[in-house]
mmCIF file with all atom_site columns, C-alpha atoms in Angstrom:
data_model
loop_
_atom_site.group_PDB
_atom_site.id
_atom_site.type_symbol
_atom_site.label_atom_id
_atom_site.label_alt_id
_atom_site.label_comp_id
_atom_site.label_asym_id
_atom_site.label_entity_id
_atom_site.label_seq_id
_atom_site.pdbx_PDB_ins_code
_atom_site.Cartn_x
_atom_site.Cartn_y
_atom_site.Cartn_z
_atom_site.occupancy
_atom_site.B_iso_or_equiv
_atom_site.pdbx_formal_charge
_atom_site.auth_seq_id
_atom_site.auth_comp_id
_atom_site.auth_asym_id
_atom_site.auth_atom_id
_atom_site.pdbx_PDB_model_num
ATOM 1   C CA . MET E 1 1   ? -0.044  -0.093 0.011   1.00 0.00 ? 60  MET E CA 1
ATOM 2   C CA . CYS E 1 2   ? 0.991   3.681  -0.476  1.00 0.00 ? 61  CYS E CA 1
ATOM 3   C CA . ALA E 1 3   ? 0.708   5.513  2.910   1.00 0.00 ? 62  ALA E CA 1
ATOM 4   C CA . SER E 1 4   ? 3.148   8.371  2.429   1.00 0.00 ? 63  SER E CA 1
ATOM 5   C CA . TYR E 1 5   ? 4.627   10.266 -0.464  1.00 0.00 ? 64  TYR E CA 1
ATOM 6   C CA . GLY E 1 6   ? 6.731   13.324 -1.101  1.00 0.00 ? 65  GLY E CA 1
ATOM 7   C CA . LEU E 1 7   ? 6.219   16.658 -3.070  1.00 0.00 ? 66  LEU E CA 1
ATOM 8   C CA . ASP E 1 8   ? 9.480   18.581 -3.638  1.00 0.00 ? 67  ASP E CA 1
ATOM 9   C CA . PRO E 1 9   ? 8.780   22.213 -4.400  1.00 0.00 ? 68  PRO E CA 1
ATOM 10  C CA . ARG E 1 10  ? 11.763  22.135 -6.742  1.00 0.00 ? 69  ARG E CA 1
ATOM 11  C CA . PHE E 1 11  ? 9.866   19.844 -9.140  1.00 0.00 ? 70  PHE E CA 1
ATOM 12  C CA . THR E 1 12  ? 10.046  19.930 -12.823 1.00 0.00 ? 71  THR E CA 1
ATOM 13  C CA . ASP E 1 13  ? 6.582   20.214 -14.283 1.00 0.00 ? 72  ASP E CA 1
ATOM 14  C CA . ALA E 1 14  ? 6.780   18.054 -17.505 1.00 0.00 ? 73  ALA E CA 1
ATOM 15  C CA . GLU E 1 15  ? 5.033   14.899 -16.181 1.00 0.00 ? 74  GLU E CA 1
ATOM 16  C CA . LEU E 1 16  ? 1.666   16.129 -14.670 1.00 0.00 ? 75  LEU E CA 1
ATOM 17  C CA . LEU E 1 17  ? -0.472  17.633 -17.266 1.00 0.00 ? 76  LEU E CA 1
ATOM 18  C CA . ALA E 1 18  ? -0.098  17.604 -21.081 1.00 0.00 ? 77  ALA E CA 1
ATOM 19  C CA . GLU E 1 19  ? -1.286  21.234 -21.109 1.00 0.00 ? 78  GLU E CA 1
ATOM 20  C CA . ALA E 1 20  ? -0.287  22.292 -17.650 1.00 0.00 ? 79  ALA E CA 1
ATOM 21  C CA . ASP E 1 21  ? -2.103  25.370 -16.387 1.00 0.00 ? 80  ASP E CA 1
ATOM 22  C CA . ALA E 1 22  ? 0.285   27.884 -14.906 1.00 0.00 ? 81  ALA E CA 1
ATOM 23  C CA . ASP E 1 23  ? -2.056  28.560 -11.986 1.00 0.00 ? 82  ASP E CA 1
ATOM 24  C CA . VAL E 1 24  ? -2.189  24.962 -11.072 1.00 0.00 ? 83  VAL E CA 1
ATOM 25  C CA . LEU E 1 25  ? 1.542   24.545 -11.138 1.00 0.00 ? 84  LEU E CA 1
ATOM 26  C CA . ASP E 1 26  ? 2.235   27.798 -9.309  1.00 0.00 ? 85  ASP E CA 1
ATOM 27  C CA . GLY E 1 27  ? -0.390  26.859 -6.626  1.00 0.00 ? 86  GLY E CA 1
ATOM 28  C CA . LEU E 1 28  ? 1.184   23.409 -6.293  1.00 0.00 ? 87  LEU E CA 1
ATOM 29  C CA . ARG E 1 29  ? 4.578   24.860 -5.925  1.00 0.00 ? 88  ARG E CA 1
ATOM 30  C CA . GLN E 1 30  ? 3.492   27.338 -3.326  1.00 0.00 ? 89  GLN E CA 1
ATOM 31  C CA . TRP E 1 31  ? 1.766   24.673 -1.277  1.00 0.00 ? 90  TRP E CA 1
ATOM 32  C CA . ALA E 1 32  ? 4.907   22.478 -1.463  1.00 0.00 ? 91  ALA E CA 1
ATOM 33  C CA . GLN E 1 33  ? 7.142   25.374 -0.310  1.00 0.00 ? 92  GLN E CA 1
ATOM 34  C CA . GLN E 1 34  ? 4.785   26.021 2.619   1.00 0.00 ? 93  GLN E CA 1
ATOM 35  C CA . ASN E 1 35  ? 4.743   22.283 3.471   1.00 0.00 ? 94  ASN E CA 1
ATOM 36  C CA . ALA E 1 36  ? 8.534   22.623 3.762   1.00 0.00 ? 95  ALA E CA 1
ATOM 37  C CA . GLY E 1 37  ? 9.416   19.072 2.640   1.00 0.00 ? 96  GLY E CA 1
ATOM 38  C CA . GLU E 1 38  ? 7.171   17.323 5.086   1.00 0.00 ? 97  GLU E CA 1
ATOM 39  C CA . THR E 1 39  ? 5.954   13.885 3.933   1.00 0.00 ? 98  THR E CA 1
ATOM 40  C CA . LEU E 1 40  ? 2.393   13.750 2.854   1.00 0.00 ? 99  LEU E CA 1
ATOM 41  C CA . ARG E 1 41  ? 0.263   11.226 4.895   1.00 0.00 ? 100 ARG E CA 1
ATOM 42  C CA . PRO E 1 42  ? -3.321  10.167 5.297   1.00 0.00 ? 101 PRO E CA 1
ATOM 43  C CA . THR E 1 43  ? -5.522  12.899 6.723   1.00 0.00 ? 102 THR E CA 1
ATOM 44  C CA . GLY E 1 44  ? -5.890  12.817 10.533  1.00 0.00 ? 103 GLY E CA 1
ATOM 45  C CA . LYS E 1 45  ? -9.181  13.081 12.299  1.00 0.00 ? 104 LYS E CA 1
ATOM 46  C CA . ASN E 1 46  ? -7.938  15.926 14.536  1.00 0.00 ? 105 ASN E CA 1
ATOM 47  C CA . LEU E 1 47  ? -5.089  17.311 12.675  1.00 0.00 ? 106 LEU E CA 1
ATOM 48  C CA . ARG E 1 48  ? -6.572  17.860 9.311   1.00 0.00 ? 107 ARG E CA 1
ATOM 49  C CA . ASN E 1 49  ? -3.546  17.604 6.927   1.00 0.00 ? 108 ASN E CA 1
ATOM 50  C CA . LEU E 1 50  ? -5.279  18.246 3.663   1.00 0.00 ? 109 LEU E CA 1
ATOM 51  C CA . ASN E 1 51  ? -3.191  17.420 0.504   1.00 0.00 ? 110 ASN E CA 1
ATOM 52  C CA . PRO E 1 52  ? -3.336  18.891 -2.916  1.00 0.00 ? 111 PRO E CA 1
ATOM 53  C CA . VAL E 1 53  ? -4.952  17.059 -5.774  1.00 0.00 ? 112 VAL E CA 1
ATOM 54  C CA . VAL E 1 54  ? -5.885  18.054 -9.279  1.00 0.00 ? 113 VAL E CA 1
ATOM 55  C CA . VAL E 1 55  ? -9.542  17.643 -10.150 1.00 0.00 ? 114 VAL E CA 1
ATOM 56  C CA . ASP E 1 56  ? -11.761 18.469 -13.183 1.00 0.00 ? 115 ASP E CA 1
ATOM 57  C CA . ALA E 1 57  ? -14.038 21.476 -12.703 1.00 0.00 ? 116 ALA E CA 1
ATOM 58  C CA . ASP E 1 58  ? -16.241 22.046 -15.633 1.00 0.00 ? 117 ASP E CA 1
ATOM 59  C CA . GLY E 1 59  ? -13.577 20.877 -18.020 1.00 0.00 ? 118 GLY E CA 1
ATOM 60  C CA . GLN E 1 60  ? -10.693 22.660 -16.463 1.00 0.00 ? 119 GLN E CA 1
ATOM 61  C CA . ALA E 1 61  ? -8.047  21.135 -14.318 1.00 0.00 ? 120 ALA E CA 1
ATOM 62  C CA . THR E 1 62  ? -8.137  22.729 -10.895 1.00 0.00 ? 121 THR E CA 1
ATOM 63  C CA . LEU E 1 63  ? -6.052  22.337 -7.709  1.00 0.00 ? 122 LEU E CA 1
ATOM 64  C CA . GLU E 1 64  ? -7.975  21.438 -4.568  1.00 0.00 ? 123 GLU E CA 1
ATOM 65  C CA . ALA E 1 65  ? -6.974  20.591 -0.928  1.00 0.00 ? 124 ALA E CA 1
ATOM 66  C CA . ALA E 1 66  ? -8.390  17.205 -0.255  1.00 0.00 ? 125 ALA E CA 1
ATOM 67  C CA . TRP E 1 67  ? -8.791  14.623 2.568   1.00 0.00 ? 126 TRP E CA 1
ATOM 68  C CA . TRP E 1 68  ? -6.671  11.322 2.046   1.00 0.00 ? 127 TRP E CA 1
ATOM 69  C CA . GLY E 1 69  ? -9.050  8.603  2.874   1.00 0.00 ? 128 GLY E CA 1
ATOM 70  C CA . PHE E 1 70  ? -12.828 8.344  2.870   1.00 0.00 ? 129 PHE E CA 1
ATOM 71  C CA . LEU E 1 71  ? -15.282 9.889  5.313   1.00 0.00 ? 130 LEU E CA 1
ATOM 72  C CA . VAL E 1 72  ? -18.392 7.805  6.056   1.00 0.00 ? 131 VAL E CA 1
ATOM 73  C CA . ASN E 1 73  ? -21.266 8.951  8.310   1.00 0.00 ? 132 ASN E CA 1
ATOM 74  C CA . GLY E 1 74  ? -19.091 11.803 9.689   1.00 0.00 ? 133 GLY E CA 1
ATOM 75  C CA . GLU E 1 75  ? -16.060 9.694  10.516  1.00 0.00 ? 134 GLU E CA 1
ATOM 76  C CA . PRO E 1 76  ? -13.044 8.227  8.846   1.00 0.00 ? 135 PRO E CA 1
ATOM 77  C CA . ALA E 1 77  ? -14.019 4.929  7.123   1.00 0.00 ? 136 ALA E CA 1
ATOM 78  C CA . LYS E 1 78  ? -13.734 1.857  9.224   1.00 0.00 ? 137 LYS E CA 1
ATOM 79  C CA . PHE E 1 79  ? -12.402 -0.089 6.212   1.00 0.00 ? 138 PHE E CA 1
ATOM 80  C CA . PRO E 1 80  ? -8.975  0.669  4.590   1.00 0.00 ? 139 PRO E CA 1
ATOM 81  C CA . SER E 1 81  ? -9.598  3.647  2.150   1.00 0.00 ? 140 SER E CA 1
ATOM 82  C CA . ILE E 1 82  ? -6.415  5.454  1.521   1.00 0.00 ? 141 ILE E CA 1
ATOM 83  C CA . ASN E 1 83  ? -5.722  2.995  -1.288  1.00 0.00 ? 142 ASN E CA 1
ATOM 84  C CA . THR E 1 84  ? -7.975  1.252  -3.880  1.00 0.00 ? 143 THR E CA 1
ATOM 85  C CA . ARG E 1 85  ? -6.942  -1.792 -5.775  1.00 0.00 ? 144 ARG E CA 1
ATOM 86  C CA . SER E 1 86  ? -7.167  -1.496 -9.535  1.00 0.00 ? 145 SER E CA 1
ATOM 87  C CA . GLU E 1 87  ? -8.547  -5.040 -9.747  1.00 0.00 ? 146 GLU E CA 1
ATOM 88  C CA . ARG E 1 88  ? -11.479 -3.886 -7.574  1.00 0.00 ? 147 ARG E CA 1
ATOM 89  C CA . LEU E 1 89  ? -12.237 -1.082 -9.979  1.00 0.00 ? 148 LEU E CA 1
ATOM 90  C CA . GLN E 1 90  ? -12.171 -3.404 -12.956 1.00 0.00 ? 149 GLN E CA 1
ATOM 91  C CA . GLU E 1 91  ? -14.729 -5.644 -11.168 1.00 0.00 ? 150 GLU E CA 1
ATOM 92  C CA . ARG E 1 92  ? -16.890 -2.766 -9.834  1.00 0.00 ? 151 ARG E CA 1
ATOM 93  C CA . PRO E 1 93  ? -16.143 0.356  -11.853 1.00 0.00 ? 152 PRO E CA 1
ATOM 94  C CA . GLY E 1 94  ? -18.910 2.365  -10.231 1.00 0.00 ? 153 GLY E CA 1
ATOM 95  C CA . SER E 1 95  ? -16.174 3.965  -7.888  1.00 0.00 ? 154 SER E CA 1
ATOM 96  C CA . LEU E 1 96  ? -14.636 5.517  -10.895 1.00 0.00 ? 155 LEU E CA 1
ATOM 97  C CA . LYS E 1 97  ? -17.366 8.170  -11.236 1.00 0.00 ? 156 LYS E CA 1
ATOM 98  C CA . THR E 1 98  ? -15.225 10.994 -9.936  1.00 0.00 ? 157 THR E CA 1
ATOM 99  C CA . ARG E 1 99  ? -11.357 10.999 -10.046 1.00 0.00 ? 158 ARG E CA 1
ATOM 100 C CA . ALA E 1 100 ? -8.178  12.932 -9.346  1.00 0.00 ? 159 ALA E CA 1
ATOM 101 C CA . LEU E 1 101 ? -4.529  13.230 -10.027 1.00 0.00 ? 160 LEU E CA 1
ATOM 102 C CA . VAL E 1 102 ? -2.323  13.193 -6.951  1.00 0.00 ? 161 VAL E CA 1
ATOM 103 C CA . PRO E 1 103 ? 0.820   15.239 -7.602  1.00 0.00 ? 162 PRO E CA 1
ATOM 104 C CA . ALA E 1 104 ? 4.015   13.663 -6.138  1.00 0.00 ? 163 ALA E CA 1
ATOM 105 C CA . THR E 1 105 ? 7.842   13.517 -6.744  1.00 0.00 ? 164 THR E CA 1
ATOM 106 C CA . GLY E 1 106 ? 8.070   10.142 -4.993  1.00 0.00 ? 165 GLY E CA 1
ATOM 107 C CA . TRP E 1 107 ? 6.351   7.643  -2.743  1.00 0.00 ? 166 TRP E CA 1
ATOM 108 C CA . PHE E 1 108 ? 7.635   5.494  0.144   1.00 0.00 ? 167 PHE E CA 1
ATOM 109 C CA . GLU E 1 109 ? 7.319   1.864  1.025   1.00 0.00 ? 168 GLU E CA 1
ATOM 110 C CA . MET E 1 110 ? 9.000   -0.318 3.607   1.00 0.00 ? 169 MET E CA 1
ATOM 111 C CA . LYS E 1 111 ? 10.774  -3.561 2.322   1.00 0.00 ? 170 LYS E CA 1
ATOM 112 C CA . LYS E 1 112 ? 10.012  -6.489 4.574   1.00 0.00 ? 171 LYS E CA 1
ATOM 113 C CA . PRO E 1 113 ? 11.375  -8.434 6.453   1.00 0.00 ? 172 PRO E CA 1
ATOM 114 C CA . GLU E 1 114 ? 14.334  -6.170 6.419   1.00 0.00 ? 173 GLU E CA 1
ATOM 115 C CA . ARG E 1 115 ? 12.183  -3.162 7.419   1.00 0.00 ? 174 ARG E CA 1
ATOM 116 C CA . VAL E 1 116 ? 14.087  -0.842 5.221   1.00 0.00 ? 175 VAL E CA 1
ATOM 117 C CA . TRP E 1 117 ? 12.370  2.292  3.780   1.00 0.00 ? 176 TRP E CA 1
ATOM 118 C CA . HIS E 1 118 ? 12.613  2.793  0.062   1.00 0.00 ? 177 HIS E CA 1
ATOM 119 C CA . GLU E 1 119 ? 11.680  5.769  -2.147  1.00 0.00 ? 178 GLU E CA 1
ATOM 120 C CA . PHE E 1 120 ? 10.203  5.199  -5.609  1.00 0.00 ? 179 PHE E CA 1
ATOM 121 C CA . GLY E 1 121 ? 10.160  7.925  -8.218  1.00 0.00 ? 180 GLY E CA 1
ATOM 122 C CA . MET E 1 122 ? 10.795  8.868  -11.915 1.00 0.00 ? 181 MET E CA 1
ATOM 123 C CA . GLY E 1 123 ? 14.078  10.814 -11.371 1.00 0.00 ? 182 GLY E CA 1
ATOM 124 C CA . GLU E 1 124 ? 14.907  13.448 -8.827  1.00 0.00 ? 183 GLU E CA 1
ATOM 125 C CA . GLY E 1 125 ? 12.531  16.323 -8.889  1.00 0.00 ? 184 GLY E CA 1
ATOM 126 C CA . THR E 1 126 ? 10.252  14.871 -11.458 1.00 0.00 ? 185 THR E CA 1
ATOM 127 C CA . LEU E 1 127 ? 6.669   15.708 -10.826 1.00 0.00 ? 186 LEU E CA 1
ATOM 128 C CA . PHE E 1 128 ? 4.183   12.945 -11.749 1.00 0.00 ? 187 PHE E CA 1
ATOM 129 C CA . GLY E 1 129 ? 0.501   12.215 -11.228 1.00 0.00 ? 188 GLY E CA 1
ATOM 130 C CA . MET E 1 130 ? -0.893  9.198  -9.334  1.00 0.00 ? 189 MET E CA 1
ATOM 131 C CA . ALA E 1 131 ? -4.375  8.075  -10.133 1.00 0.00 ? 190 ALA E CA 1
ATOM 132 C CA . ALA E 1 132 ? -7.006  8.502  -7.506  1.00 0.00 ? 191 ALA E CA 1
ATOM 133 C CA . VAL E 1 133 ? -10.760 7.913  -7.049  1.00 0.00 ? 192 VAL E CA 1
ATOM 134 C CA . THR E 1 134 ? -12.673 10.496 -5.137  1.00 0.00 ? 193 THR E CA 1
ATOM 135 C CA . GLN E 1 135 ? -15.888 11.165 -3.334  1.00 0.00 ? 194 GLN E CA 1
ATOM 136 C CA . ARG E 1 136 ? -17.414 13.829 -1.110  1.00 0.00 ? 195 ARG E CA 1
ATOM 137 C CA . GLY E 1 137 ? -17.349 13.317 2.599   1.00 0.00 ? 196 GLY E CA 1
ATOM 138 C CA . ARG E 1 138 ? -18.468 15.108 5.673   1.00 0.00 ? 197 ARG E CA 1
ATOM 139 C CA . THR E 1 139 ? -16.968 15.416 9.118   1.00 0.00 ? 198 THR E CA 1
ATOM 140 C CA . ALA E 1 140 ? -18.890 15.186 12.479  1.00 0.00 ? 199 ALA E CA 1
ATOM 141 C CA . ASP E 1 141 ? -18.831 18.953 12.650  1.00 0.00 ? 200 ASP E CA 1
ATOM 142 C CA . GLY E 1 142 ? -20.664 19.137 9.250   1.00 0.00 ? 201 GLY E CA 1
ATOM 143 C CA . GLU E 1 143 ? -17.641 20.263 7.023   1.00 0.00 ? 202 GLU E CA 1
ATOM 144 C CA . TRP E 1 144 ? -17.593 18.792 3.572   1.00 0.00 ? 203 TRP E CA 1
ATOM 145 C CA . PHE E 1 145 ? -14.385 17.699 1.784   1.00 0.00 ? 204 PHE E CA 1
ATOM 146 C CA . THR E 1 146 ? -13.285 16.020 -1.438  1.00 0.00 ? 205 THR E CA 1
ATOM 147 C CA . CYS E 1 147 ? -11.887 12.701 -0.277  1.00 0.00 ? 206 CYS E CA 1
ATOM 148 C CA . TYR E 1 148 ? -9.404  10.667 -2.264  1.00 0.00 ? 207 TYR E CA 1
ATOM 149 C CA . SER E 1 149 ? -8.003  7.198  -2.440  1.00 0.00 ? 208 SER E CA 1
ATOM 150 C CA . ILE E 1 150 ? -4.824  6.323  -4.475  1.00 0.00 ? 209 ILE E CA 1
ATOM 151 C CA . VAL E 1 151 ? -5.347  3.573  -7.045  1.00 0.00 ? 210 VAL E CA 1
ATOM 152 C CA . MET E 1 152 ? -2.837  0.705  -6.582  1.00 0.00 ? 211 MET E CA 1
ATOM 153 C CA . ARG E 1 153 ? -1.709  -1.992 -9.170  1.00 0.00 ? 212 ARG E CA 1
ATOM 154 C CA . PRO E 1 154 ? 0.695   -4.851 -9.078  1.00 0.00 ? 213 PRO E CA 1
ATOM 155 C CA . ALA E 1 155 ? 4.377   -3.785 -9.432  1.00 0.00 ? 214 ALA E CA 1
ATOM 156 C CA . PRO E 1 156 ? 6.553   -4.591 -12.334 1.00 0.00 ? 215 PRO E CA 1
ATOM 157 C CA . ALA E 1 157 ? 9.303   -7.211 -11.791 1.00 0.00 ? 216 ALA E CA 1
ATOM 158 C CA . HIS E 1 158 ? 12.111  -4.747 -11.203 1.00 0.00 ? 217 HIS E CA 1
ATOM 159 C CA . LEU E 1 159 ? 10.209  -3.137 -8.286  1.00 0.00 ? 218 LEU E CA 1
ATOM 160 C CA . ALA E 1 160 ? 8.336   -6.209 -6.916  1.00 0.00 ? 219 ALA E CA 1
ATOM 161 C CA . ASP E 1 161 ? 11.249  -7.402 -4.768  1.00 0.00 ? 220 ASP E CA 1
ATOM 162 C CA . VAL E 1 162 ? 10.868  -4.236 -2.687  1.00 0.00 ? 221 VAL E CA 1
ATOM 163 C CA . HIS E 1 163 ? 7.031   -3.951 -2.745  1.00 0.00 ? 222 HIS E CA 1
ATOM 164 C CA . ASP E 1 164 ? 4.517   -5.959 -4.695  1.00 0.00 ? 223 ASP E CA 1
ATOM 165 C CA . ARG E 1 165 ? 2.137   -2.989 -5.275  1.00 0.00 ? 224 ARG E CA 1
ATOM 166 C CA . MET E 1 166 ? 2.592   0.481  -6.755  1.00 0.00 ? 225 MET E CA 1
ATOM 167 C CA . PRO E 1 167 ? 0.390   3.611  -7.451  1.00 0.00 ? 226 PRO E CA 1
ATOM 168 C CA . VAL E 1 168 ? -1.172  3.801  -10.933 1.00 0.00 ? 227 VAL E CA 1
ATOM 169 C CA . LEU E 1 169 ? 0.926   6.516  -12.625 1.00 0.00 ? 228 LEU E CA 1
ATOM 170 C CA . ILE E 1 170 ? -0.768  8.626  -15.178 1.00 0.00 ? 229 ILE E CA 1
ATOM 171 C CA . PRO E 1 171 ? 1.242   9.785  -18.137 1.00 0.00 ? 230 PRO E CA 1
ATOM 172 C CA . THR E 1 172 ? 0.756   13.450 -19.258 1.00 0.00 ? 231 THR E CA 1
ATOM 173 C CA . ALA E 1 173 ? -0.899  12.325 -22.454 1.00 0.00 ? 232 ALA E CA 1
ATOM 174 C CA . PHE E 1 174 ? -3.594  10.405 -20.542 1.00 0.00 ? 233 PHE E CA 1
ATOM 175 C CA . ALA E 1 175 ? -4.149  12.967 -17.776 1.00 0.00 ? 234 ALA E CA 1
ATOM 176 C CA . HIS E 1 176 ? -7.034  14.874 -19.330 1.00 0.00 ? 235 HIS E CA 1
ATOM 177 C CA . GLU E 1 177 ? -8.858  11.507 -20.139 1.00 0.00 ? 236 GLU E CA 1
ATOM 178 C CA . TRP E 1 178 ? -8.369  10.196 -16.654 1.00 0.00 ? 237 TRP E CA 1
ATOM 179 C CA . LEU E 1 179 ? -9.934  13.381 -15.219 1.00 0.00 ? 238 LEU E CA 1
ATOM 180 C CA . THR E 1 180 ? -12.743 13.881 -17.651 1.00 0.00 ? 239 THR E CA 1
ATOM 181 C CA . ALA E 1 181 ? -13.690 10.620 -19.341 1.00 0.00 ? 240 ALA E CA 1
ATOM 182 C CA . GLN E 1 182 ? -16.650 8.366  -18.448 1.00 0.00 ? 241 GLN E CA 1
ATOM 183 C CA . GLY E 1 183 ? -15.792 6.278  -15.410 1.00 0.00 ? 242 GLY E CA 1
ATOM 184 C CA . ASP E 1 184 ? -16.130 2.638  -16.674 1.00 0.00 ? 243 ASP E CA 1
ATOM 185 C CA . ARG E 1 185 ? -14.160 -0.528 -17.041 1.00 0.00 ? 244 ARG E CA 1
ATOM 186 C CA . GLU E 1 186 ? -12.677 0.765  -20.255 1.00 0.00 ? 245 GLU E CA 1
ATOM 187 C CA . LEU E 1 187 ? -11.166 3.716  -18.429 1.00 0.00 ? 246 LEU E CA 1
ATOM 188 C CA . ILE E 1 188 ? -9.382  1.791  -15.784 1.00 0.00 ? 247 ILE E CA 1
ATOM 189 C CA . ASP E 1 189 ? -8.108  -0.771 -18.417 1.00 0.00 ? 248 ASP E CA 1
ATOM 190 C CA . GLU E 1 190 ? -6.700  2.041  -20.504 1.00 0.00 ? 249 GLU E CA 1
ATOM 191 C CA . ALA E 1 191 ? -5.243  3.700  -17.449 1.00 0.00 ? 250 ALA E CA 1
ATOM 192 C CA . LEU E 1 192 ? -3.298  0.538  -16.521 1.00 0.00 ? 251 LEU E CA 1
ATOM 193 C CA . LEU E 1 193 ? -1.946  0.201  -20.118 1.00 0.00 ? 252 LEU E CA 1
ATOM 194 C CA . ALA E 1 194 ? -0.900  3.860  -20.040 1.00 0.00 ? 253 ALA E CA 1
ATOM 195 C CA . ALA E 1 195 ? 0.734   3.473  -16.554 1.00 0.00 ? 254 ALA E CA 1
ATOM 196 C CA . ALA E 1 196 ? 2.755   0.436  -17.828 1.00 0.00 ? 255 ALA E CA 1
ATOM 197 C CA . SER E 1 197 ? 4.390   2.642  -20.407 1.00 0.00 ? 256 SER E CA 1
ATOM 198 C CA . LEU E 1 198 ? 6.155   4.444  -17.449 1.00 0.00 ? 257 LEU E CA 1
ATOM 199 C CA . ASP E 1 199 ? 7.341   1.335  -15.687 1.00 0.00 ? 258 ASP E CA 1
ATOM 200 C CA . ASP E 1 200 ? 10.985  1.454  -17.028 1.00 0.00 ? 259 ASP E CA 1
ATOM 201 C CA . ARG E 1 201 ? 11.385  5.015  -15.829 1.00 0.00 ? 260 ARG E CA 1
ATOM 202 C CA . VAL E 1 202 ? 10.463  4.228  -12.141 1.00 0.00 ? 261 VAL E CA 1
ATOM 203 C CA . ALA E 1 203 ? 13.604  3.707  -9.909  1.00 0.00 ? 262 ALA E CA 1
ATOM 204 C CA . VAL E 1 204 ? 13.906  2.879  -6.238  1.00 0.00 ? 263 VAL E CA 1
ATOM 205 C CA . ALA E 1 205 ? 16.427  3.807  -3.619  1.00 0.00 ? 264 ALA E CA 1
ATOM 206 C CA . ALA E 1 206 ? 16.909  2.852  -0.048  1.00 0.00 ? 265 ALA E CA 1
ATOM 207 C CA . ARG E 1 207 ? 16.153  5.519  2.599   1.00 0.00 ? 266 ARG E CA 1
ATOM 208 C CA . SER E 1 208 ? 16.849  5.786  6.308   1.00 0.00 ? 267 SER E CA 1
ATOM 209 C CA . ASP E 1 209 ? 13.105  6.716  6.846   1.00 0.00 ? 268 ASP E CA 1
ATOM 210 C CA . ASP E 1 210 ? 10.051  7.777  4.983   1.00 0.00 ? 269 ASP E CA 1
ATOM 211 C CA . LYS E 1 211 ? 10.645  11.513 5.398   1.00 0.00 ? 270 LYS E CA 1
ATOM 212 C CA . GLY E 1 212 ? 12.745  11.966 2.210   1.00 0.00 ? 271 GLY E CA 1
ATOM 213 C CA . THR E 1 213 ? 15.933  12.436 4.114   1.00 0.00 ? 272 THR E CA 1
ATOM 214 C CA . ASP E 1 214 ? 19.308  10.622 3.690   1.00 0.00 ? 273 ASP E CA 1
ATOM 215 C CA . ARG E 1 215 ? 19.777  7.712  1.174   1.00 0.00 ? 274 ARG E CA 1
ATOM 216 C CA . LEU E 1 216 ? 21.267  4.625  2.728   1.00 0.00 ? 275 LEU E CA 1
ATOM 217 C CA . PHE E 1 217 ? 23.340  3.859  -0.545  1.00 0.00 ? 276 PHE E CA 1
#
């Protein structure tokens, strides 16, 4: 599962949107600078660490602060909701009705049984988008949020020895379609094919922790 990821404000912006809107990228860079390199984690019930996502608003890509994980009946979901398996979406594509891109420059996983953290990415500072499904959710105090769950797929062979799952990465050429197309079985199938085209670019490095600090080697 993906439970933490990074967003370096020094990112290069070639990998997120095919026609990147300057306001989206400027807003994203400002958010990342204010976040000061902190690892992005699932949203807490009390400390509401909202994370930036890109959503479609009337045909235009828009940056929005969102809740990582689903809210159900005013509370964080009792079931695991920060990640959604791609296989589940293929079987029940109804959850694809609304979607987002989650901007990142890397994500973290712990290799077991060694318990060594590793960071995955597409090159230092390269911004990319992870596929997510979204839904609206309300907290107990009546505040509404866009909630998101990162879509996960089986990892390719060169990454599977560290972790057997990885986020579905969305190439720039498929970003608009992911955000705006009809949410059906065909869309998730096409997203998986598009994601596979990036497999050879994903590299992994050992880390001392999941805070994006020192590499072990």
